[in-house]
mmCIF file of C-alpha atoms in Angstrom:
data_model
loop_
_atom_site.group_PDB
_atom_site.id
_atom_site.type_symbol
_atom_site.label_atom_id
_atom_site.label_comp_id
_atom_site.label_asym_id
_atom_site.label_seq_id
_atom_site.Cartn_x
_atom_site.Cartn_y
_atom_site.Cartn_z
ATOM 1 C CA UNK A 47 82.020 107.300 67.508
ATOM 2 C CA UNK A 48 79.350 108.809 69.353
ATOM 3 C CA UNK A 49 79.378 107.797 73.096
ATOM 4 C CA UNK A 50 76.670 107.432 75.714
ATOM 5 C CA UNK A 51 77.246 110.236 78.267
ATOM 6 C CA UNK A 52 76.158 108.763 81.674
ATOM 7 C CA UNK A 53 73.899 110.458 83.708
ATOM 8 C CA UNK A 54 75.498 113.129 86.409
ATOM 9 C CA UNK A 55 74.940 112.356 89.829
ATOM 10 C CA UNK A 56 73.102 114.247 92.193
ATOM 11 C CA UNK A 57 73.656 114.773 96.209
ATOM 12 C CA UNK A 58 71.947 111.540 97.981
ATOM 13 C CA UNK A 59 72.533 109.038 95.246
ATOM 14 C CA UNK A 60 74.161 105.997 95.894
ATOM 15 C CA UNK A 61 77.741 104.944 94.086
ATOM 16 C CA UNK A 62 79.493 101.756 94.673
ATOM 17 C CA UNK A 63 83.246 101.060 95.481
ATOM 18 C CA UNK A 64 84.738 98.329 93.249
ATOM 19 C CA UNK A 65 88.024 96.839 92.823
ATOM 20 C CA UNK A 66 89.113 95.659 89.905
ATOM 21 C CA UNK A 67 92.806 95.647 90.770
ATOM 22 C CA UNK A 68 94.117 96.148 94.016
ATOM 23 C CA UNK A 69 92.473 94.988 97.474
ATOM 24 C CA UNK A 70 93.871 98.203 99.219
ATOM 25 C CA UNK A 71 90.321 98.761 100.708
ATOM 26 C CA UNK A 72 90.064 95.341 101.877
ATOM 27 C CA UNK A 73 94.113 95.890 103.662
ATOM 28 C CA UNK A 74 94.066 99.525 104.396
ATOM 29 C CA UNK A 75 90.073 100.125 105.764
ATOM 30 C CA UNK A 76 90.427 103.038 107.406
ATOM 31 C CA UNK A 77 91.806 104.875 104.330
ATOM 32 C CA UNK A 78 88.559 103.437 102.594
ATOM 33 C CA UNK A 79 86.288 105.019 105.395
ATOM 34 C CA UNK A 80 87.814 108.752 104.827
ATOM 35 C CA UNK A 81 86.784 108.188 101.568
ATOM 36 C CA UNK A 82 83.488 106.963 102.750
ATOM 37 C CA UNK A 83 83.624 110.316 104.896
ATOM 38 C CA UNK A 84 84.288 112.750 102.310
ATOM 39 C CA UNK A 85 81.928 111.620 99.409
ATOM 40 C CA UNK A 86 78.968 111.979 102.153
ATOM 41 C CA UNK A 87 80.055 114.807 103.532
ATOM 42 C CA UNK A 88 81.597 116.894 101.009
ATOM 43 C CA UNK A 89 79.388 115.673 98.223
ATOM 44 C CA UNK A 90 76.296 113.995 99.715
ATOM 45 C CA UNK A 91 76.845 110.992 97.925
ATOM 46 C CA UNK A 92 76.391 107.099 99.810
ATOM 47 C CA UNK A 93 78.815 104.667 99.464
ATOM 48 C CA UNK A 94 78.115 100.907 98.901
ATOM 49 C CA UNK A 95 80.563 98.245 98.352
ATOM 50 C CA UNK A 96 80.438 95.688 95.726
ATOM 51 C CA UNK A 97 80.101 92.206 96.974
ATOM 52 C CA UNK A 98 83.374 91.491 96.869
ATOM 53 C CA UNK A 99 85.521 95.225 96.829
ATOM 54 C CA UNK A 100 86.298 94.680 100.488
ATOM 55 C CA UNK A 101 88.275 91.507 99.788
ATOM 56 C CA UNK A 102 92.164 90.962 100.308
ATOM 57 C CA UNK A 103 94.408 91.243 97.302
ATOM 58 C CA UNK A 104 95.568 87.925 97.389
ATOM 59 C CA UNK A 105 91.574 87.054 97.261
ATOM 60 C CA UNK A 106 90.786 89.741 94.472
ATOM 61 C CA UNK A 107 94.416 88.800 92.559
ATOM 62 C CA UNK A 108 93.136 84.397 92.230
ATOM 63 C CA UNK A 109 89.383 85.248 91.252
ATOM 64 C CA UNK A 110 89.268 88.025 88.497
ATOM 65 C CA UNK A 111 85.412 86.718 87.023
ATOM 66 C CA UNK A 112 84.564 87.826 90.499
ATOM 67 C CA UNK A 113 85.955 91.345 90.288
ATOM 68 C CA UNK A 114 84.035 91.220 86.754
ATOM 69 C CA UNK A 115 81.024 89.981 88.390
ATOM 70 C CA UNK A 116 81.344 93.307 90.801
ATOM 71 C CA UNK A 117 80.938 95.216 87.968
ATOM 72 C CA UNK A 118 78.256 93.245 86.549
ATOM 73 C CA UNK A 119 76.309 93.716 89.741
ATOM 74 C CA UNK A 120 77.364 97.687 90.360
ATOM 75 C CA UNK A 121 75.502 97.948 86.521
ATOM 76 C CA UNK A 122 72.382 95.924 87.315
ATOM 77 C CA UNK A 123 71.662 97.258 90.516
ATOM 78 C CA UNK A 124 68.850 100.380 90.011
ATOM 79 C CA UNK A 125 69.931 101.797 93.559
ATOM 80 C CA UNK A 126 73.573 102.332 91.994
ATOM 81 C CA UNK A 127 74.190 105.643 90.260
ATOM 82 C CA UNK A 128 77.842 105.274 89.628
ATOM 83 C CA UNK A 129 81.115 102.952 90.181
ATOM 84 C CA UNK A 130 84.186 104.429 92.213
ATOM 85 C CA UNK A 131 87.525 102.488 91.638
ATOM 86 C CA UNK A 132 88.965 101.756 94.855
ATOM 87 C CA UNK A 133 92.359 102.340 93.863
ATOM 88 C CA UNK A 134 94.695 101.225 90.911
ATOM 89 C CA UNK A 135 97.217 98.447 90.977
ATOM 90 C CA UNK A 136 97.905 96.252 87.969
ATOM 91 C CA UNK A 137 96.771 93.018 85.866
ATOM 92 C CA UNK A 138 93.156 94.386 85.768
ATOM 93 C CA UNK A 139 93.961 92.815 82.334
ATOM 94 C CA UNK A 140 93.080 89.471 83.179
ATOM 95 C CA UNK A 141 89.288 90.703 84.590
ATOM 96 C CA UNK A 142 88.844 92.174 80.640
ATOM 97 C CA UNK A 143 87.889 88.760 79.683
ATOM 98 C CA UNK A 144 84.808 88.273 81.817
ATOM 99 C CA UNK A 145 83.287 92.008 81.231
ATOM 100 C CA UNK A 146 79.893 91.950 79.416
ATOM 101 C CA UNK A 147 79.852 94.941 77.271
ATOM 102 C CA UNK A 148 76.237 94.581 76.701
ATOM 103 C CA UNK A 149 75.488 95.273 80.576
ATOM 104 C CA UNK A 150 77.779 98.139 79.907
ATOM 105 C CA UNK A 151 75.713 99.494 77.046
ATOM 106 C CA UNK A 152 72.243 98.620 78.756
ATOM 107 C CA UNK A 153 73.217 100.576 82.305
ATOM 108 C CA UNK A 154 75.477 103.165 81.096
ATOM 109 C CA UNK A 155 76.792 104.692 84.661
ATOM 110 C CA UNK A 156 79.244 106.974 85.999
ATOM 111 C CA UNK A 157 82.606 105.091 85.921
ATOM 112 C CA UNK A 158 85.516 106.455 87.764
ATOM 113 C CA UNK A 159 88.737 105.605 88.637
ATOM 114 C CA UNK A 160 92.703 105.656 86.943
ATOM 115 C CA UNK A 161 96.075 103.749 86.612
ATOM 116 C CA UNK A 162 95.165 100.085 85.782
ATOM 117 C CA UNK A 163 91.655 101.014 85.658
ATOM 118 C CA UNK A 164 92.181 102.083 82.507
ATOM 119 C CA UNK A 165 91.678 98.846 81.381
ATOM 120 C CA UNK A 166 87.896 99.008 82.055
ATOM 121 C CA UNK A 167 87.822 102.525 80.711
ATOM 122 C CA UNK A 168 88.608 101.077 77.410
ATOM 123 C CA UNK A 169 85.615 97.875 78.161
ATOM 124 C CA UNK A 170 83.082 101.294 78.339
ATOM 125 C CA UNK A 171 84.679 103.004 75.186
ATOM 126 C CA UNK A 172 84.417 99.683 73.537
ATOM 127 C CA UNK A 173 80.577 98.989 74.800
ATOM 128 C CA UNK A 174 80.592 103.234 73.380
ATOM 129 C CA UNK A 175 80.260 104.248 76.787
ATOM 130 C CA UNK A 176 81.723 107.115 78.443
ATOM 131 C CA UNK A 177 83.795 107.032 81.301
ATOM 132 C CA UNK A 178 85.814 109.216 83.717
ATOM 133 C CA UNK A 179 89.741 109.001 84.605
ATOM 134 C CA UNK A 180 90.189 110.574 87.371
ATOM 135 C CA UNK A 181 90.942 109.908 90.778
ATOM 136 C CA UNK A 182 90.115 106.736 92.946
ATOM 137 C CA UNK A 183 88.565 106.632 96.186
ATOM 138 C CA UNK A 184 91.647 105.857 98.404
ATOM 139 C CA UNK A 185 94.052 107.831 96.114
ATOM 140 C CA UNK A 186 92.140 111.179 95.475
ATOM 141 C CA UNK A 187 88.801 111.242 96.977
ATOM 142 C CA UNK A 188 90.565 110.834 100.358
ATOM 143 C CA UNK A 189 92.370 113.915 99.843
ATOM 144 C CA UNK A 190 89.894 116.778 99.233
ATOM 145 C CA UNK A 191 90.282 117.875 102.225
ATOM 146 C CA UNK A 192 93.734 119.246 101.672
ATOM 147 C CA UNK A 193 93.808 119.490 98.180
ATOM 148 C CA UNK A 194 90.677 121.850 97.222
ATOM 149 C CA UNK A 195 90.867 121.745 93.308
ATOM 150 C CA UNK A 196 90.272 117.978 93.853
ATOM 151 C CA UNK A 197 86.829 118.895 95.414
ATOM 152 C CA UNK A 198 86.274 121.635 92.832
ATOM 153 C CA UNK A 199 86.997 119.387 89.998
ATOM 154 C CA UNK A 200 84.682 116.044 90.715
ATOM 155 C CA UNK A 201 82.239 118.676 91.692
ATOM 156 C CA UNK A 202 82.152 120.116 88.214
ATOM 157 C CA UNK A 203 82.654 116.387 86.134
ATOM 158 C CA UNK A 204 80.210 114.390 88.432
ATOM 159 C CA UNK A 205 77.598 116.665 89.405
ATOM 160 C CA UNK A 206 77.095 119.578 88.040
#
């Protein structure tokens, strides 16, 4: 199977936060704005949220067409270059359902993220996507800073 490579993103593009598990960003913000910190200042990249990536877990746990719906919008929207996983957590399962593998195919992006997000990873392999595991944005990103072969390594993958 030959996959779509997305296209690499460059300082000053935008990528959006989603979760499709957990609703750590929504319960832990100021974990989420370190990340927010380091991808525009170690990487010159802007961070949007999804409509609803902010959200509680409870919230994000009862409504899993709207965490699909996040992605949906992340693909469709031209200023988006790329989707961050906010973190992992578990029954991304149940948001499988409600993906649209066409909008997958149609906006092939920059997917990142690991643990249960490897759920959606296998929605882009199935739409014959590529994707990126790697780390998320409260569980990775957040620690550049200390860990330098973090930086060094979503340097090379993501924009170089």
């Amino acid at each position: 199977m030959n996959l779509v490579k997305p296209t690499r993103l460059r300082p000053g593009d935008t990528v959006a936060a989603i979760s499709l598990s957990s609703g750590a960003s929504g319960e832990f913000p100021q974990v989420y704005e370190v990340a927010r910190r380091v991808l525009r200042e170690r990487f010159g990249l802007r961070l949007t949220e999804t409509p609803n990536a902010l959200q509680s877990d409870a919230w994000l746990y009862a409504h899993p067409e709207a965490r699909a719906d996040d992605l949906h919008w992340a693909l469709q929207n031209p200023e988006v270059k790329g989707m961050f996983s906010t973190i992992g957590g578990y029954e991304s399962v149940r948001v499988r359902p409600s993906i649209d593998l066409d909008l997958i195919r149609a906006h092939p992006k920059v997917f990142l993220g690991y643990s249960d997000t490897t759920v959606t990873h296998l929605a882009f392999l199935e739409a014959g996507v590529g994707s990126f595991y790697g780390p998320s944005l409260m569980n990775g990103v957040v620690d550049v800073e200390g860990f330098p072969y973090t930086e060094t390594w979503l340097r090379g993958l993501l924009l170089n």
